[in-house]
mmCIF file with all atom_site columns, C-alpha atoms and ligand atoms in Angstrom:
data_model
loop_
_atom_site.group_PDB
_atom_site.id
_atom_site.type_symbol
_atom_site.label_atom_id
_atom_site.label_alt_id
_atom_site.label_comp_id
_atom_site.label_asym_id
_atom_site.label_entity_id
_atom_site.label_seq_id
_atom_site.pdbx_PDB_ins_code
_atom_site.Cartn_x
_atom_site.Cartn_y
_atom_site.Cartn_z
_atom_site.occupancy
_atom_site.B_iso_or_equiv
_atom_site.pdbx_formal_charge
_atom_site.auth_seq_id
_atom_site.auth_comp_id
_atom_site.auth_asym_id
_atom_site.auth_atom_id
_atom_site.pdbx_PDB_model_num
ATOM   1   C CA  . MET A 1 1   ? 0.000  0.000   0.000   1.00 79.00 ? 1461 MET A CA  1
ATOM   2   C CA  . SER A 1 2   ? 2.939  2.359   0.555   1.00 96.00 ? 1462 SER A CA  1
ATOM   3   C CA  . LEU A 1 3   ? 4.272  2.082   -2.998  1.00 98.00 ? 1463 LEU A CA  1
ATOM   4   C CA  . VAL A 1 4   ? 2.530  4.184   -5.612  1.00 98.00 ? 1464 VAL A CA  1
ATOM   5   C CA  . LEU A 1 5   ? 4.123  2.359   -8.571  1.00 98.00 ? 1465 LEU A CA  1
ATOM   6   C CA  . ASP A 1 6   ? 1.716  -0.013  -10.302 1.00 97.00 ? 1466 ASP A CA  1
ATOM   7   C CA  . PRO A 1 7   ? 2.218  -3.541  -8.833  1.00 97.00 ? 1467 PRO A CA  1
ATOM   8   C CA  . ALA A 1 8   ? 2.764  -5.031  -12.307 1.00 98.00 ? 1468 ALA A CA  1
ATOM   9   C CA  . ALA A 1 9   ? 5.578  -2.513  -12.857 1.00 98.00 ? 1469 ALA A CA  1
ATOM   10  C CA  . GLN A 1 10  ? 7.056  -3.379  -9.451  1.00 98.00 ? 1470 GLN A CA  1
ATOM   11  C CA  . ASP A 1 11  ? 7.145  -7.033  -10.533 1.00 98.00 ? 1471 ASP A CA  1
ATOM   12  C CA  . LEU A 1 12  ? 8.585  -6.212  -13.961 1.00 98.00 ? 1472 LEU A CA  1
ATOM   13  C CA  . LEU A 1 13  ? 11.388 -4.080  -12.549 1.00 98.00 ? 1473 LEU A CA  1
ATOM   14  C CA  . PHE A 1 14  ? 12.219 -5.993  -9.365  1.00 98.00 ? 1474 PHE A CA  1
ATOM   15  C CA  . ARG A 1 15  ? 10.166 -8.875  -7.918  1.00 98.00 ? 1475 ARG A CA  1
ATOM   16  C CA  . GLU A 1 16  ? 9.900  -11.011 -11.028 1.00 97.00 ? 1476 GLU A CA  1
ATOM   17  C CA  . ALA A 1 17  ? 13.012 -9.669  -12.742 1.00 98.00 ? 1477 ALA A CA  1
ATOM   18  C CA  . HIS A 1 18  ? 16.113 -11.846 -12.763 1.00 98.00 ? 1478 HIS A CA  1
ATOM   19  C CA  . THR A 1 19  ? 19.634 -11.638 -14.043 1.00 98.00 ? 1479 THR A CA  1
ATOM   20  C CA  . ALA A 1 20  ? 19.585 -13.660 -17.288 1.00 98.00 ? 1480 ALA A CA  1
ATOM   21  C CA  . ASN A 1 21  ? 22.197 -16.199 -18.350 1.00 98.00 ? 1481 ASN A CA  1
ATOM   22  C CA  . THR A 1 22  ? 20.514 -17.470 -21.541 1.00 98.00 ? 1482 THR A CA  1
ATOM   23  C CA  . PHE A 1 23  ? 18.609 -15.539 -24.211 1.00 98.00 ? 1483 PHE A CA  1
ATOM   24  C CA  . THR A 1 24  ? 16.307 -16.124 -27.171 1.00 98.00 ? 1484 THR A CA  1
ATOM   25  C CA  . ASP A 1 25  ? 17.652 -14.962 -30.527 1.00 96.00 ? 1485 ASP A CA  1
ATOM   26  C CA  . GLU A 1 26  ? 15.119 -12.111 -30.796 1.00 98.00 ? 1486 GLU A CA  1
ATOM   27  C CA  . PRO A 1 27  ? 17.191 -9.039  -31.691 1.00 98.00 ? 1487 PRO A CA  1
ATOM   28  C CA  . VAL A 1 28  ? 17.420 -5.987  -29.461 1.00 98.00 ? 1488 VAL A CA  1
ATOM   29  C CA  . THR A 1 29  ? 16.802 -2.999  -31.707 1.00 98.00 ? 1489 THR A CA  1
ATOM   30  C CA  . GLU A 1 30  ? 18.394 0.439   -31.807 1.00 98.00 ? 1490 GLU A CA  1
ATOM   31  C CA  . GLU A 1 31  ? 14.919 1.813   -31.066 1.00 98.00 ? 1491 GLU A CA  1
ATOM   32  C CA  . GLN A 1 32  ? 14.710 -0.183  -27.827 1.00 98.00 ? 1492 GLN A CA  1
ATOM   33  C CA  . VAL A 1 33  ? 18.162 0.973   -26.709 1.00 98.00 ? 1493 VAL A CA  1
ATOM   34  C CA  . ARG A 1 34  ? 17.202 4.596   -27.453 1.00 98.00 ? 1494 ARG A CA  1
ATOM   35  C CA  . ALA A 1 35  ? 13.984 4.223   -25.454 1.00 98.00 ? 1495 ALA A CA  1
ATOM   36  C CA  . ILE A 1 36  ? 15.966 2.768   -22.532 1.00 98.00 ? 1496 ILE A CA  1
ATOM   37  C CA  . TYR A 1 37  ? 18.515 5.598   -22.624 1.00 98.00 ? 1497 TYR A CA  1
ATOM   38  C CA  . ASP A 1 38  ? 15.840 8.274   -22.972 1.00 98.00 ? 1498 ASP A CA  1
ATOM   39  C CA  . LEU A 1 39  ? 14.284 6.962   -19.758 1.00 98.00 ? 1499 LEU A CA  1
ATOM   40  C CA  . VAL A 1 40  ? 17.322 6.287   -17.596 1.00 98.00 ? 1500 VAL A CA  1
ATOM   41  C CA  . LYS A 1 41  ? 19.200 9.487   -18.497 1.00 98.00 ? 1501 LYS A CA  1
ATOM   42  C CA  . TYR A 1 42  ? 17.017 11.190  -15.889 1.00 98.00 ? 1502 TYR A CA  1
ATOM   43  C CA  . GLY A 1 43  ? 18.515 9.200   -12.998 1.00 98.00 ? 1503 GLY A CA  1
ATOM   44  C CA  . PRO A 1 44  ? 20.419 11.560  -10.676 1.00 98.00 ? 1504 PRO A CA  1
ATOM   45  C CA  . THR A 1 45  ? 24.215 11.973  -10.500 1.00 98.00 ? 1505 THR A CA  1
ATOM   46  C CA  . ALA A 1 46  ? 26.404 14.412  -8.570  1.00 98.00 ? 1506 ALA A CA  1
ATOM   47  C CA  . PHE A 1 47  ? 26.486 17.813  -10.300 1.00 98.00 ? 1507 PHE A CA  1
ATOM   48  C CA  . ASN A 1 48  ? 24.538 16.060  -13.077 1.00 98.00 ? 1508 ASN A CA  1
ATOM   49  C CA  . GLN A 1 49  ? 27.934 14.806  -14.260 1.00 98.00 ? 1509 GLN A CA  1
ATOM   50  C CA  . THR A 1 50  ? 26.477 11.697  -15.987 1.00 98.00 ? 1510 THR A CA  1
ATOM   51  C CA  . PRO A 1 51  ? 29.843 9.952   -16.575 1.00 98.00 ? 1511 PRO A CA  1
ATOM   52  C CA  . LEU A 1 52  ? 28.385 6.667   -17.903 1.00 98.00 ? 1512 LEU A CA  1
ATOM   53  C CA  . ARG A 1 53  ? 29.307 5.770   -21.477 1.00 98.00 ? 1513 ARG A CA  1
ATOM   54  C CA  . VAL A 1 54  ? 27.893 2.746   -23.310 1.00 98.00 ? 1514 VAL A CA  1
ATOM   55  C CA  . THR A 1 55  ? 29.564 0.859   -26.153 1.00 98.00 ? 1515 THR A CA  1
ATOM   56  C CA  . LEU A 1 56  ? 27.135 -1.418  -28.031 1.00 98.00 ? 1516 LEU A CA  1
ATOM   57  C CA  . VAL A 1 57  ? 28.959 -4.459  -29.347 1.00 98.00 ? 1517 VAL A CA  1
ATOM   58  C CA  . ARG A 1 58  ? 26.993 -5.334  -32.474 1.00 96.00 ? 1518 ARG A CA  1
ATOM   59  C CA  . SER A 1 59  ? 29.371 -6.665  -35.124 1.00 97.00 ? 1519 SER A CA  1
ATOM   60  C CA  . PRO A 1 60  ? 30.327 -10.378 -34.966 1.00 97.00 ? 1520 PRO A CA  1
ATOM   61  C CA  . GLU A 1 61  ? 33.981 -9.344  -35.238 1.00 98.00 ? 1521 GLU A CA  1
ATOM   62  C CA  . ALA A 1 62  ? 33.757 -7.020  -32.206 1.00 98.00 ? 1522 ALA A CA  1
ATOM   63  C CA  . ARG A 1 63  ? 31.806 -9.662  -30.281 1.00 98.00 ? 1523 ARG A CA  1
ATOM   64  C CA  . GLU A 1 64  ? 34.590 -12.153 -30.882 1.00 98.00 ? 1524 GLU A CA  1
ATOM   65  C CA  . ARG A 1 65  ? 37.189 -9.664  -29.645 1.00 98.00 ? 1525 ARG A CA  1
ATOM   66  C CA  . LEU A 1 66  ? 35.147 -9.040  -26.485 1.00 98.00 ? 1526 LEU A CA  1
ATOM   67  C CA  . VAL A 1 67  ? 34.488 -12.708 -25.702 1.00 98.00 ? 1527 VAL A CA  1
ATOM   68  C CA  . ARG A 1 68  ? 38.238 -13.326 -25.596 1.00 98.00 ? 1528 ARG A CA  1
ATOM   69  C CA  . HIS A 1 69  ? 38.503 -10.981 -22.597 1.00 98.00 ? 1529 HIS A CA  1
ATOM   70  C CA  . MET A 1 70  ? 35.606 -12.522 -20.670 1.00 98.00 ? 1530 MET A CA  1
ATOM   71  C CA  . ALA A 1 71  ? 36.107 -14.993 -17.816 1.00 98.00 ? 1531 ALA A CA  1
ATOM   72  C CA  . GLU A 1 72  ? 35.633 -18.592 -18.985 1.00 98.00 ? 1532 GLU A CA  1
ATOM   73  C CA  . GLY A 1 73  ? 32.176 -18.964 -17.386 1.00 98.00 ? 1533 GLY A CA  1
ATOM   74  C CA  . ASN A 1 74  ? 30.923 -15.732 -18.959 1.00 98.00 ? 1534 ASN A CA  1
ATOM   75  C CA  . ARG A 1 75  ? 31.991 -16.582 -22.520 1.00 98.00 ? 1535 ARG A CA  1
ATOM   76  C CA  . PRO A 1 76  ? 29.047 -18.674 -23.828 1.00 97.00 ? 1536 PRO A CA  1
ATOM   77  C CA  . LYS A 1 77  ? 26.388 -16.150 -22.776 1.00 98.00 ? 1537 LYS A CA  1
ATOM   78  C CA  . THR A 1 78  ? 28.423 -13.181 -24.013 1.00 98.00 ? 1538 THR A CA  1
ATOM   79  C CA  . ALA A 1 79  ? 28.874 -14.949 -27.355 1.00 98.00 ? 1539 ALA A CA  1
ATOM   80  C CA  . THR A 1 80  ? 25.155 -15.673 -27.789 1.00 97.00 ? 1540 THR A CA  1
ATOM   81  C CA  . ALA A 1 81  ? 23.240 -12.739 -26.220 1.00 98.00 ? 1541 ALA A CA  1
ATOM   82  C CA  . PRO A 1 82  ? 21.332 -10.683 -28.828 1.00 98.00 ? 1542 PRO A CA  1
ATOM   83  C CA  . LEU A 1 83  ? 23.105 -7.530  -27.668 1.00 98.00 ? 1543 LEU A CA  1
ATOM   84  C CA  . VAL A 1 84  ? 26.128 -6.876  -25.465 1.00 98.00 ? 1544 VAL A CA  1
ATOM   85  C CA  . ALA A 1 85  ? 26.992 -3.478  -23.990 1.00 99.00 ? 1545 ALA A CA  1
ATOM   86  C CA  . ILE A 1 86  ? 30.265 -2.375  -22.426 1.00 99.00 ? 1546 ILE A CA  1
ATOM   87  C CA  . LEU A 1 87  ? 29.537 0.162   -19.699 1.00 98.00 ? 1547 LEU A CA  1
ATOM   88  C CA  . SER A 1 88  ? 32.385 2.518   -18.820 1.00 98.00 ? 1548 SER A CA  1
ATOM   89  C CA  . ALA A 1 89  ? 33.112 5.655   -16.814 1.00 98.00 ? 1549 ALA A CA  1
ATOM   90  C CA  . ASP A 1 90  ? 34.324 8.768   -18.630 1.00 98.00 ? 1550 ASP A CA  1
ATOM   91  C CA  . ASN A 1 91  ? 37.032 10.231  -16.380 1.00 98.00 ? 1551 ASN A CA  1
ATOM   92  C CA  . GLU A 1 92  ? 36.997 13.439  -18.429 1.00 98.00 ? 1552 GLU A CA  1
ATOM   93  C CA  . PHE A 1 93  ? 33.296 14.080  -17.770 1.00 98.00 ? 1553 PHE A CA  1
ATOM   94  C CA  . HIS A 1 94  ? 34.168 17.529  -16.428 1.00 98.00 ? 1554 HIS A CA  1
ATOM   95  C CA  . GLU A 1 95  ? 34.541 18.861  -19.983 1.00 97.00 ? 1555 GLU A CA  1
ATOM   96  C CA  . GLU A 1 96  ? 30.764 18.587  -20.338 1.00 97.00 ? 1556 GLU A CA  1
ATOM   97  C CA  . LEU A 1 97  ? 30.022 19.958  -16.876 1.00 97.00 ? 1557 LEU A CA  1
ATOM   98  C CA  . PRO A 1 98  ? 29.452 23.659  -17.712 1.00 96.00 ? 1558 PRO A CA  1
ATOM   99  C CA  . ALA A 1 99  ? 26.727 22.580  -20.159 1.00 97.00 ? 1559 ALA A CA  1
ATOM   100 C CA  . LEU A 1 100 ? 25.321 19.823  -17.965 1.00 98.00 ? 1560 LEU A CA  1
ATOM   101 C CA  . PHE A 1 101 ? 25.231 21.840  -14.755 1.00 97.00 ? 1561 PHE A CA  1
ATOM   102 C CA  . PRO A 1 102 ? 24.470 25.414  -15.839 1.00 97.00 ? 1562 PRO A CA  1
ATOM   103 C CA  . ALA A 1 103 ? 23.477 26.329  -12.287 1.00 96.00 ? 1563 ALA A CA  1
ATOM   104 C CA  . PHE A 1 104 ? 27.196 26.281  -11.358 1.00 96.00 ? 1564 PHE A CA  1
ATOM   105 C CA  . PRO A 1 105 ? 29.463 26.097  -14.432 1.00 92.00 ? 1565 PRO A CA  1
ATOM   106 C CA  . ALA A 1 106 ? 32.540 26.847  -12.301 1.00 95.00 ? 1566 ALA A CA  1
ATOM   107 C CA  . ALA A 1 107 ? 32.196 23.366  -10.711 1.00 95.00 ? 1567 ALA A CA  1
ATOM   108 C CA  . LYS A 1 108 ? 34.397 22.031  -13.526 1.00 97.00 ? 1568 LYS A CA  1
ATOM   109 C CA  . ASP A 1 109 ? 37.498 23.806  -12.203 1.00 96.00 ? 1569 ASP A CA  1
ATOM   110 C CA  . ALA A 1 110 ? 36.453 24.279  -8.568  1.00 97.00 ? 1570 ALA A CA  1
ATOM   111 C CA  . PHE A 1 111 ? 35.887 20.552  -7.890  1.00 97.00 ? 1571 PHE A CA  1
ATOM   112 C CA  . PHE A 1 112 ? 37.131 18.460  -10.794 1.00 98.00 ? 1572 PHE A CA  1
ATOM   113 C CA  . ALA A 1 113 ? 40.459 19.932  -11.898 1.00 97.00 ? 1573 ALA A CA  1
ATOM   114 C CA  . GLU A 1 114 ? 42.342 16.872  -10.610 1.00 98.00 ? 1574 GLU A CA  1
ATOM   115 C CA  . ARG A 1 115 ? 42.167 13.515  -12.344 1.00 98.00 ? 1575 ARG A CA  1
ATOM   116 C CA  . PRO A 1 116 ? 42.129 11.316  -9.183  1.00 98.00 ? 1576 PRO A CA  1
ATOM   117 C CA  . VAL A 1 117 ? 39.118 13.274  -7.886  1.00 98.00 ? 1577 VAL A CA  1
ATOM   118 C CA  . ARG A 1 118 ? 37.365 12.816  -11.233 1.00 98.00 ? 1578 ARG A CA  1
ATOM   119 C CA  . GLU A 1 119 ? 38.108 9.093   -11.257 1.00 98.00 ? 1579 GLU A CA  1
ATOM   120 C CA  . ARG A 1 120 ? 36.556 8.631   -7.807  1.00 98.00 ? 1580 ARG A CA  1
ATOM   121 C CA  . SER A 1 121 ? 33.508 10.656  -8.730  1.00 98.00 ? 1581 SER A CA  1
ATOM   122 C CA  . ALA A 1 122 ? 33.099 8.959   -12.112 1.00 98.00 ? 1582 ALA A CA  1
ATOM   123 C CA  . ALA A 1 123 ? 33.361 5.513   -10.488 1.00 98.00 ? 1583 ALA A CA  1
ATOM   124 C CA  . LEU A 1 124 ? 30.516 6.240   -8.076  1.00 98.00 ? 1584 LEU A CA  1
ATOM   125 C CA  . ASN A 1 125 ? 28.252 8.086   -10.456 1.00 98.00 ? 1585 ASN A CA  1
ATOM   126 C CA  . SER A 1 126 ? 28.683 5.779   -13.431 1.00 98.00 ? 1586 SER A CA  1
ATOM   127 C CA  . ALA A 1 127 ? 27.896 2.807   -11.144 1.00 98.00 ? 1587 ALA A CA  1
ATOM   128 C CA  . LEU A 1 128 ? 24.675 4.567   -10.174 1.00 98.00 ? 1588 LEU A CA  1
ATOM   129 C CA  . GLN A 1 129 ? 23.870 5.072   -13.845 1.00 99.00 ? 1589 GLN A CA  1
ATOM   130 C CA  . ALA A 1 130 ? 24.690 1.433   -14.594 1.00 99.00 ? 1590 ALA A CA  1
ATOM   131 C CA  . ALA A 1 131 ? 22.030 0.457   -12.056 1.00 99.00 ? 1591 ALA A CA  1
ATOM   132 C CA  . TYR A 1 132 ? 19.522 2.804   -13.709 1.00 99.00 ? 1592 TYR A CA  1
ATOM   133 C CA  . PHE A 1 133 ? 20.468 1.227   -17.056 1.00 99.00 ? 1593 PHE A CA  1
ATOM   134 C CA  . ILE A 1 134 ? 19.780 -2.312  -15.796 1.00 99.00 ? 1594 ILE A CA  1
ATOM   135 C CA  . VAL A 1 135 ? 16.378 -1.253  -14.474 1.00 98.00 ? 1595 VAL A CA  1
ATOM   136 C CA  . GLY A 1 136 ? 15.716 0.505   -17.804 1.00 98.00 ? 1596 GLY A CA  1
ATOM   137 C CA  . VAL A 1 137 ? 16.473 -2.713  -19.695 1.00 98.00 ? 1597 VAL A CA  1
ATOM   138 C CA  . ARG A 1 138 ? 13.850 -4.408  -17.534 1.00 98.00 ? 1598 ARG A CA  1
ATOM   139 C CA  . ALA A 1 139 ? 11.393 -1.562  -18.218 1.00 98.00 ? 1599 ALA A CA  1
ATOM   140 C CA  . ALA A 1 140 ? 11.717 -2.437  -21.922 1.00 98.00 ? 1600 ALA A CA  1
ATOM   141 C CA  . GLY A 1 141 ? 10.544 -5.980  -21.142 1.00 98.00 ? 1601 GLY A CA  1
ATOM   142 C CA  . LEU A 1 142 ? 14.059 -7.339  -21.605 1.00 98.00 ? 1602 LEU A CA  1
ATOM   143 C CA  . ALA A 1 143 ? 16.503 -8.997  -19.241 1.00 98.00 ? 1603 ALA A CA  1
ATOM   144 C CA  . ALA A 1 144 ? 20.021 -7.889  -18.370 1.00 98.00 ? 1604 ALA A CA  1
ATOM   145 C CA  . GLY A 1 145 ? 23.007 -10.031 -17.459 1.00 98.00 ? 1605 GLY A CA  1
ATOM   146 C CA  . PRO A 1 146 ? 25.590 -7.712  -15.893 1.00 98.00 ? 1606 PRO A CA  1
ATOM   147 C CA  . MET A 1 147 ? 29.122 -9.105  -15.525 1.00 98.00 ? 1607 MET A CA  1
ATOM   148 C CA  . THR A 1 148 ? 32.366 -7.945  -13.956 1.00 98.00 ? 1608 THR A CA  1
ATOM   149 C CA  . GLY A 1 149 ? 34.115 -11.230 -14.674 1.00 98.00 ? 1609 GLY A CA  1
ATOM   150 C CA  . PHE A 1 150 ? 36.434 -10.032 -17.451 1.00 98.00 ? 1610 PHE A CA  1
ATOM   151 C CA  . ASP A 1 151 ? 39.919 -8.646  -18.026 1.00 98.00 ? 1611 ASP A CA  1
ATOM   152 C CA  . PHE A 1 152 ? 39.360 -4.923  -17.374 1.00 98.00 ? 1612 PHE A CA  1
ATOM   153 C CA  . GLU A 1 153 ? 42.664 -3.779  -18.812 1.00 98.00 ? 1613 GLU A CA  1
ATOM   154 C CA  . GLY A 1 154 ? 42.172 -5.980  -21.871 1.00 98.00 ? 1614 GLY A CA  1
ATOM   155 C CA  . VAL A 1 155 ? 38.676 -4.547  -22.525 1.00 98.00 ? 1615 VAL A CA  1
ATOM   156 C CA  . ARG A 1 156 ? 39.924 -1.001  -21.938 1.00 98.00 ? 1616 ARG A CA  1
ATOM   157 C CA  . LYS A 1 157 ? 42.733 -1.407  -24.471 1.00 98.00 ? 1617 LYS A CA  1
ATOM   158 C CA  . GLU A 1 158 ? 40.553 -3.233  -26.996 1.00 98.00 ? 1618 GLU A CA  1
ATOM   159 C CA  . PHE A 1 159 ? 37.501 -0.933  -26.968 1.00 98.00 ? 1619 PHE A CA  1
ATOM   160 C CA  . LEU A 1 160 ? 38.174 2.224   -24.937 1.00 98.00 ? 1620 LEU A CA  1
ATOM   161 C CA  . ASP A 1 161 ? 41.047 4.606   -24.214 1.00 98.00 ? 1621 ASP A CA  1
ATOM   162 C CA  . ASP A 1 162 ? 43.013 5.986   -21.255 1.00 97.00 ? 1622 ASP A CA  1
ATOM   163 C CA  . ASP A 1 163 ? 40.179 8.332   -20.311 1.00 98.00 ? 1623 ASP A CA  1
ATOM   164 C CA  . HIS A 1 164 ? 37.613 5.567   -19.913 1.00 98.00 ? 1624 HIS A CA  1
ATOM   165 C CA  . THR A 1 165 ? 37.446 2.918   -17.191 1.00 98.00 ? 1625 THR A CA  1
ATOM   166 C CA  . PRO A 1 166 ? 35.386 -0.226  -17.870 1.00 98.00 ? 1626 PRO A CA  1
ATOM   167 C CA  . LEU A 1 167 ? 32.634 -0.808  -15.318 1.00 98.00 ? 1627 LEU A CA  1
ATOM   168 C CA  . MET A 1 168 ? 30.764 -3.891  -16.460 1.00 98.00 ? 1628 MET A CA  1
ATOM   169 C CA  . VAL A 1 169 ? 29.684 -5.829  -19.519 1.00 99.00 ? 1629 VAL A CA  1
ATOM   170 C CA  . VAL A 1 170 ? 25.921 -6.364  -19.845 1.00 99.00 ? 1630 VAL A CA  1
ATOM   171 C CA  . ASN A 1 171 ? 24.191 -9.026  -21.927 1.00 98.00 ? 1631 ASN A CA  1
ATOM   172 C CA  . ILE A 1 172 ? 20.733 -7.913  -23.049 1.00 98.00 ? 1632 ILE A CA  1
ATOM   173 C CA  . GLY A 1 173 ? 17.794 -9.759  -24.583 1.00 98.00 ? 1633 GLY A CA  1
ATOM   174 C CA  . ARG A 1 174 ? 14.687 -11.783 -23.926 1.00 98.00 ? 1634 ARG A CA  1
ATOM   175 C CA  . PRO A 1 175 ? 15.391 -14.566 -21.423 1.00 97.00 ? 1635 PRO A CA  1
ATOM   176 C CA  . GLY A 1 176 ? 15.838 -18.027 -22.966 1.00 97.00 ? 1636 GLY A CA  1
ATOM   177 C CA  . PRO A 1 177 ? 15.342 -21.483 -21.415 1.00 96.00 ? 1637 PRO A CA  1
ATOM   178 C CA  . ASP A 1 178 ? 16.516 -21.803 -17.808 1.00 97.00 ? 1638 ASP A CA  1
ATOM   179 C CA  . ALA A 1 179 ? 17.687 -18.206 -18.002 1.00 97.00 ? 1639 ALA A CA  1
ATOM   180 C CA  . SER A 1 180 ? 18.064 -17.523 -14.303 1.00 97.00 ? 1640 SER A CA  1
ATOM   181 C CA  . TYR A 1 181 ? 19.256 -19.171 -11.143 1.00 97.00 ? 1641 TYR A CA  1
ATOM   182 C CA  . PRO A 1 182 ? 16.820 -19.572 -8.222  1.00 97.00 ? 1642 PRO A CA  1
ATOM   183 C CA  . ARG A 1 183 ? 16.481 -16.329 -6.311  1.00 98.00 ? 1643 ARG A CA  1
ATOM   184 C CA  . SER A 1 184 ? 19.181 -16.032 -3.647  1.00 98.00 ? 1644 SER A CA  1
ATOM   185 C CA  . PRO A 1 185 ? 18.142 -14.601 -0.299  1.00 98.00 ? 1645 PRO A CA  1
ATOM   186 C CA  . ARG A 1 186 ? 18.292 -10.844 0.289   1.00 98.00 ? 1646 ARG A CA  1
ATOM   187 C CA  . LEU A 1 187 ? 19.164 -9.216  3.587   1.00 98.00 ? 1647 LEU A CA  1
ATOM   188 C CA  . ALA A 1 188 ? 16.239 -8.387  5.858   1.00 98.00 ? 1648 ALA A CA  1
ATOM   189 C CA  . TYR A 1 189 ? 15.225 -4.803  6.491   1.00 98.00 ? 1649 TYR A CA  1
ATOM   190 C CA  . GLU A 1 190 ? 16.573 -5.096  10.056  1.00 98.00 ? 1650 GLU A CA  1
ATOM   191 C CA  . ASP A 1 191 ? 19.995 -6.188  8.759   1.00 98.00 ? 1651 ASP A CA  1
ATOM   192 C CA  . VAL A 1 192 ? 20.348 -3.180  6.500   1.00 98.00 ? 1652 VAL A CA  1
ATOM   193 C CA  . ILE A 1 193 ? 18.366 -0.243  7.839   1.00 98.00 ? 1653 ILE A CA  1
ATOM   194 C CA  . THR A 1 194 ? 19.307 1.473   11.054  1.00 98.00 ? 1654 THR A CA  1
ATOM   195 C CA  . THR A 1 195 ? 17.655 4.531   12.474  1.00 98.00 ? 1655 THR A CA  1
ATOM   196 C CA  . VAL A 1 196 ? 19.510 6.962   14.669  1.00 98.00 ? 1656 VAL A CA  1
HETATM 197 C C1  . FMN N 2 .   ? 28.015 -5.671  -11.082 1.00 92.34 ? 626  FMN N C1  1
HETATM 198 C C2  . FMN N 2 .   ? 27.620 -7.116  -11.293 1.00 92.34 ? 626  FMN N C2  1
HETATM 199 C C3  . FMN N 2 .   ? 28.569 -8.027  -11.698 1.00 92.34 ? 626  FMN N C3  1
HETATM 200 C C4  . FMN N 2 .   ? 28.225 -9.362  -11.940 1.00 92.34 ? 626  FMN N C4  1
HETATM 201 N N1  . FMN N 2 .   ? 29.168 -10.213 -12.475 1.00 92.34 ? 626  FMN N N1  1
HETATM 202 C C5  . FMN N 2 .   ? 28.774 -11.447 -12.883 1.00 92.34 ? 626  FMN N C5  1
HETATM 203 C C6  . FMN N 2 .   ? 29.661 -12.268 -13.630 1.00 92.34 ? 626  FMN N C6  1
HETATM 204 O O1  . FMN N 2 .   ? 30.805 -11.915 -13.944 1.00 92.34 ? 626  FMN N O1  1
HETATM 205 N N2  . FMN N 2 .   ? 29.211 -13.501 -14.021 1.00 92.34 ? 626  FMN N N2  1
HETATM 206 C C7  . FMN N 2 .   ? 27.936 -13.935 -13.736 1.00 92.34 ? 626  FMN N C7  1
HETATM 207 O O2  . FMN N 2 .   ? 27.579 -15.042 -14.143 1.00 92.34 ? 626  FMN N O2  1
HETATM 208 N N3  . FMN N 2 .   ? 27.069 -13.161 -13.023 1.00 92.34 ? 626  FMN N N3  1
HETATM 209 C C8  . FMN N 2 .   ? 27.448 -11.923 -12.619 1.00 92.34 ? 626  FMN N C8  1
HETATM 210 N N4  . FMN N 2 .   ? 26.556 -11.107 -11.956 1.00 92.34 ? 626  FMN N N4  1
HETATM 211 C C9  . FMN N 2 .   ? 25.176 -11.600 -11.693 1.00 92.34 ? 626  FMN N C9  1
HETATM 212 C C10 . FMN N 2 .   ? 24.811 -11.673 -10.193 1.00 92.34 ? 626  FMN N C10 1
HETATM 213 O O3  . FMN N 2 .   ? 25.345 -12.823 -9.608  1.00 92.34 ? 626  FMN N O3  1
HETATM 214 C C11 . FMN N 2 .   ? 23.279 -11.636 -10.082 1.00 92.34 ? 626  FMN N C11 1
HETATM 215 O O4  . FMN N 2 .   ? 22.852 -10.399 -10.607 1.00 92.34 ? 626  FMN N O4  1
HETATM 216 C C12 . FMN N 2 .   ? 22.769 -11.767 -8.652  1.00 92.34 ? 626  FMN N C12 1
HETATM 217 O O5  . FMN N 2 .   ? 23.110 -13.004 -8.115  1.00 92.34 ? 626  FMN N O5  1
HETATM 218 C C13 . FMN N 2 .   ? 21.262 -11.568 -8.575  1.00 92.34 ? 626  FMN N C13 1
HETATM 219 O O6  . FMN N 2 .   ? 20.592 -12.551 -9.314  1.00 92.34 ? 626  FMN N O6  1
HETATM 220 P P1  . FMN N 2 .   ? 19.013 -12.430 -9.599  1.00 92.34 ? 626  FMN N P1  1
HETATM 221 O O7  . FMN N 2 .   ? 18.831 -11.210 -10.454 1.00 92.34 ? 626  FMN N O7  1
HETATM 222 O O8  . FMN N 2 .   ? 18.632 -13.683 -10.337 1.00 92.34 ? 626  FMN N O8  1
HETATM 223 O O9  . FMN N 2 .   ? 18.305 -12.291 -8.292  1.00 92.34 ? 626  FMN N O9  1
HETATM 224 C C14 . FMN N 2 .   ? 26.886 -9.787  -11.708 1.00 92.34 ? 626  FMN N C14 1
HETATM 225 C C15 . FMN N 2 .   ? 25.926 -8.853  -11.299 1.00 92.34 ? 626  FMN N C15 1
HETATM 226 C C16 . FMN N 2 .   ? 26.276 -7.529  -11.105 1.00 92.34 ? 626  FMN N C16 1
HETATM 227 C C17 . FMN N 2 .   ? 25.184 -6.539  -10.718 1.00 92.34 ? 626  FMN N C17 1
#
């Protein structure tokens, strides 16, 4: 009764949604990815810095190059998912900041002049955006399979550059047979929430 979101949407986004390990061969279209981005771009980040960058791996040749960097157990699903996305953090996000945060354009130099500060901020805020992205994939009626089991330096060199740090690789598509593992337990409210 406390949640105002339609119960069917609650199920779609969380209760019934699972991380997928197998997929049907139904393609994931550019239109779907645009719809997902146009929804999740509104998720909040510090100073509206929005450091997440997404590389869609569509060509068979690029897919092959990516699979080589995945951990053994992640290879079959990364090779067969309809779409695979490399999520990364742009450590030079501050260049966009005057446009993205017009309320305080000086934030670029006042807070983010130093690279280590930017890297810390980009790591946190791009991880937030990665979570919004996963929920957005679910909102499109698709399933996501996020993975951090891969060679980060290998993926960075192969697909990105020195200014981008890989975050995760996400398989995307409609779940196939036996797509998910049984739900693992979650911590109870009392284990997580304290009130002071
Ligand atoms: C950041 C992140 C990294 C993950 N890395 C892997 C991975 O490398 N390989 C894998 O099989 N599953 C990976 N998972 C999947 C998790 O184990 C799964 O999301 C979690 O157990 C919840 O499963 P459920 O959605 O079915 O409840 C990852 C999930 C996240 C969010």
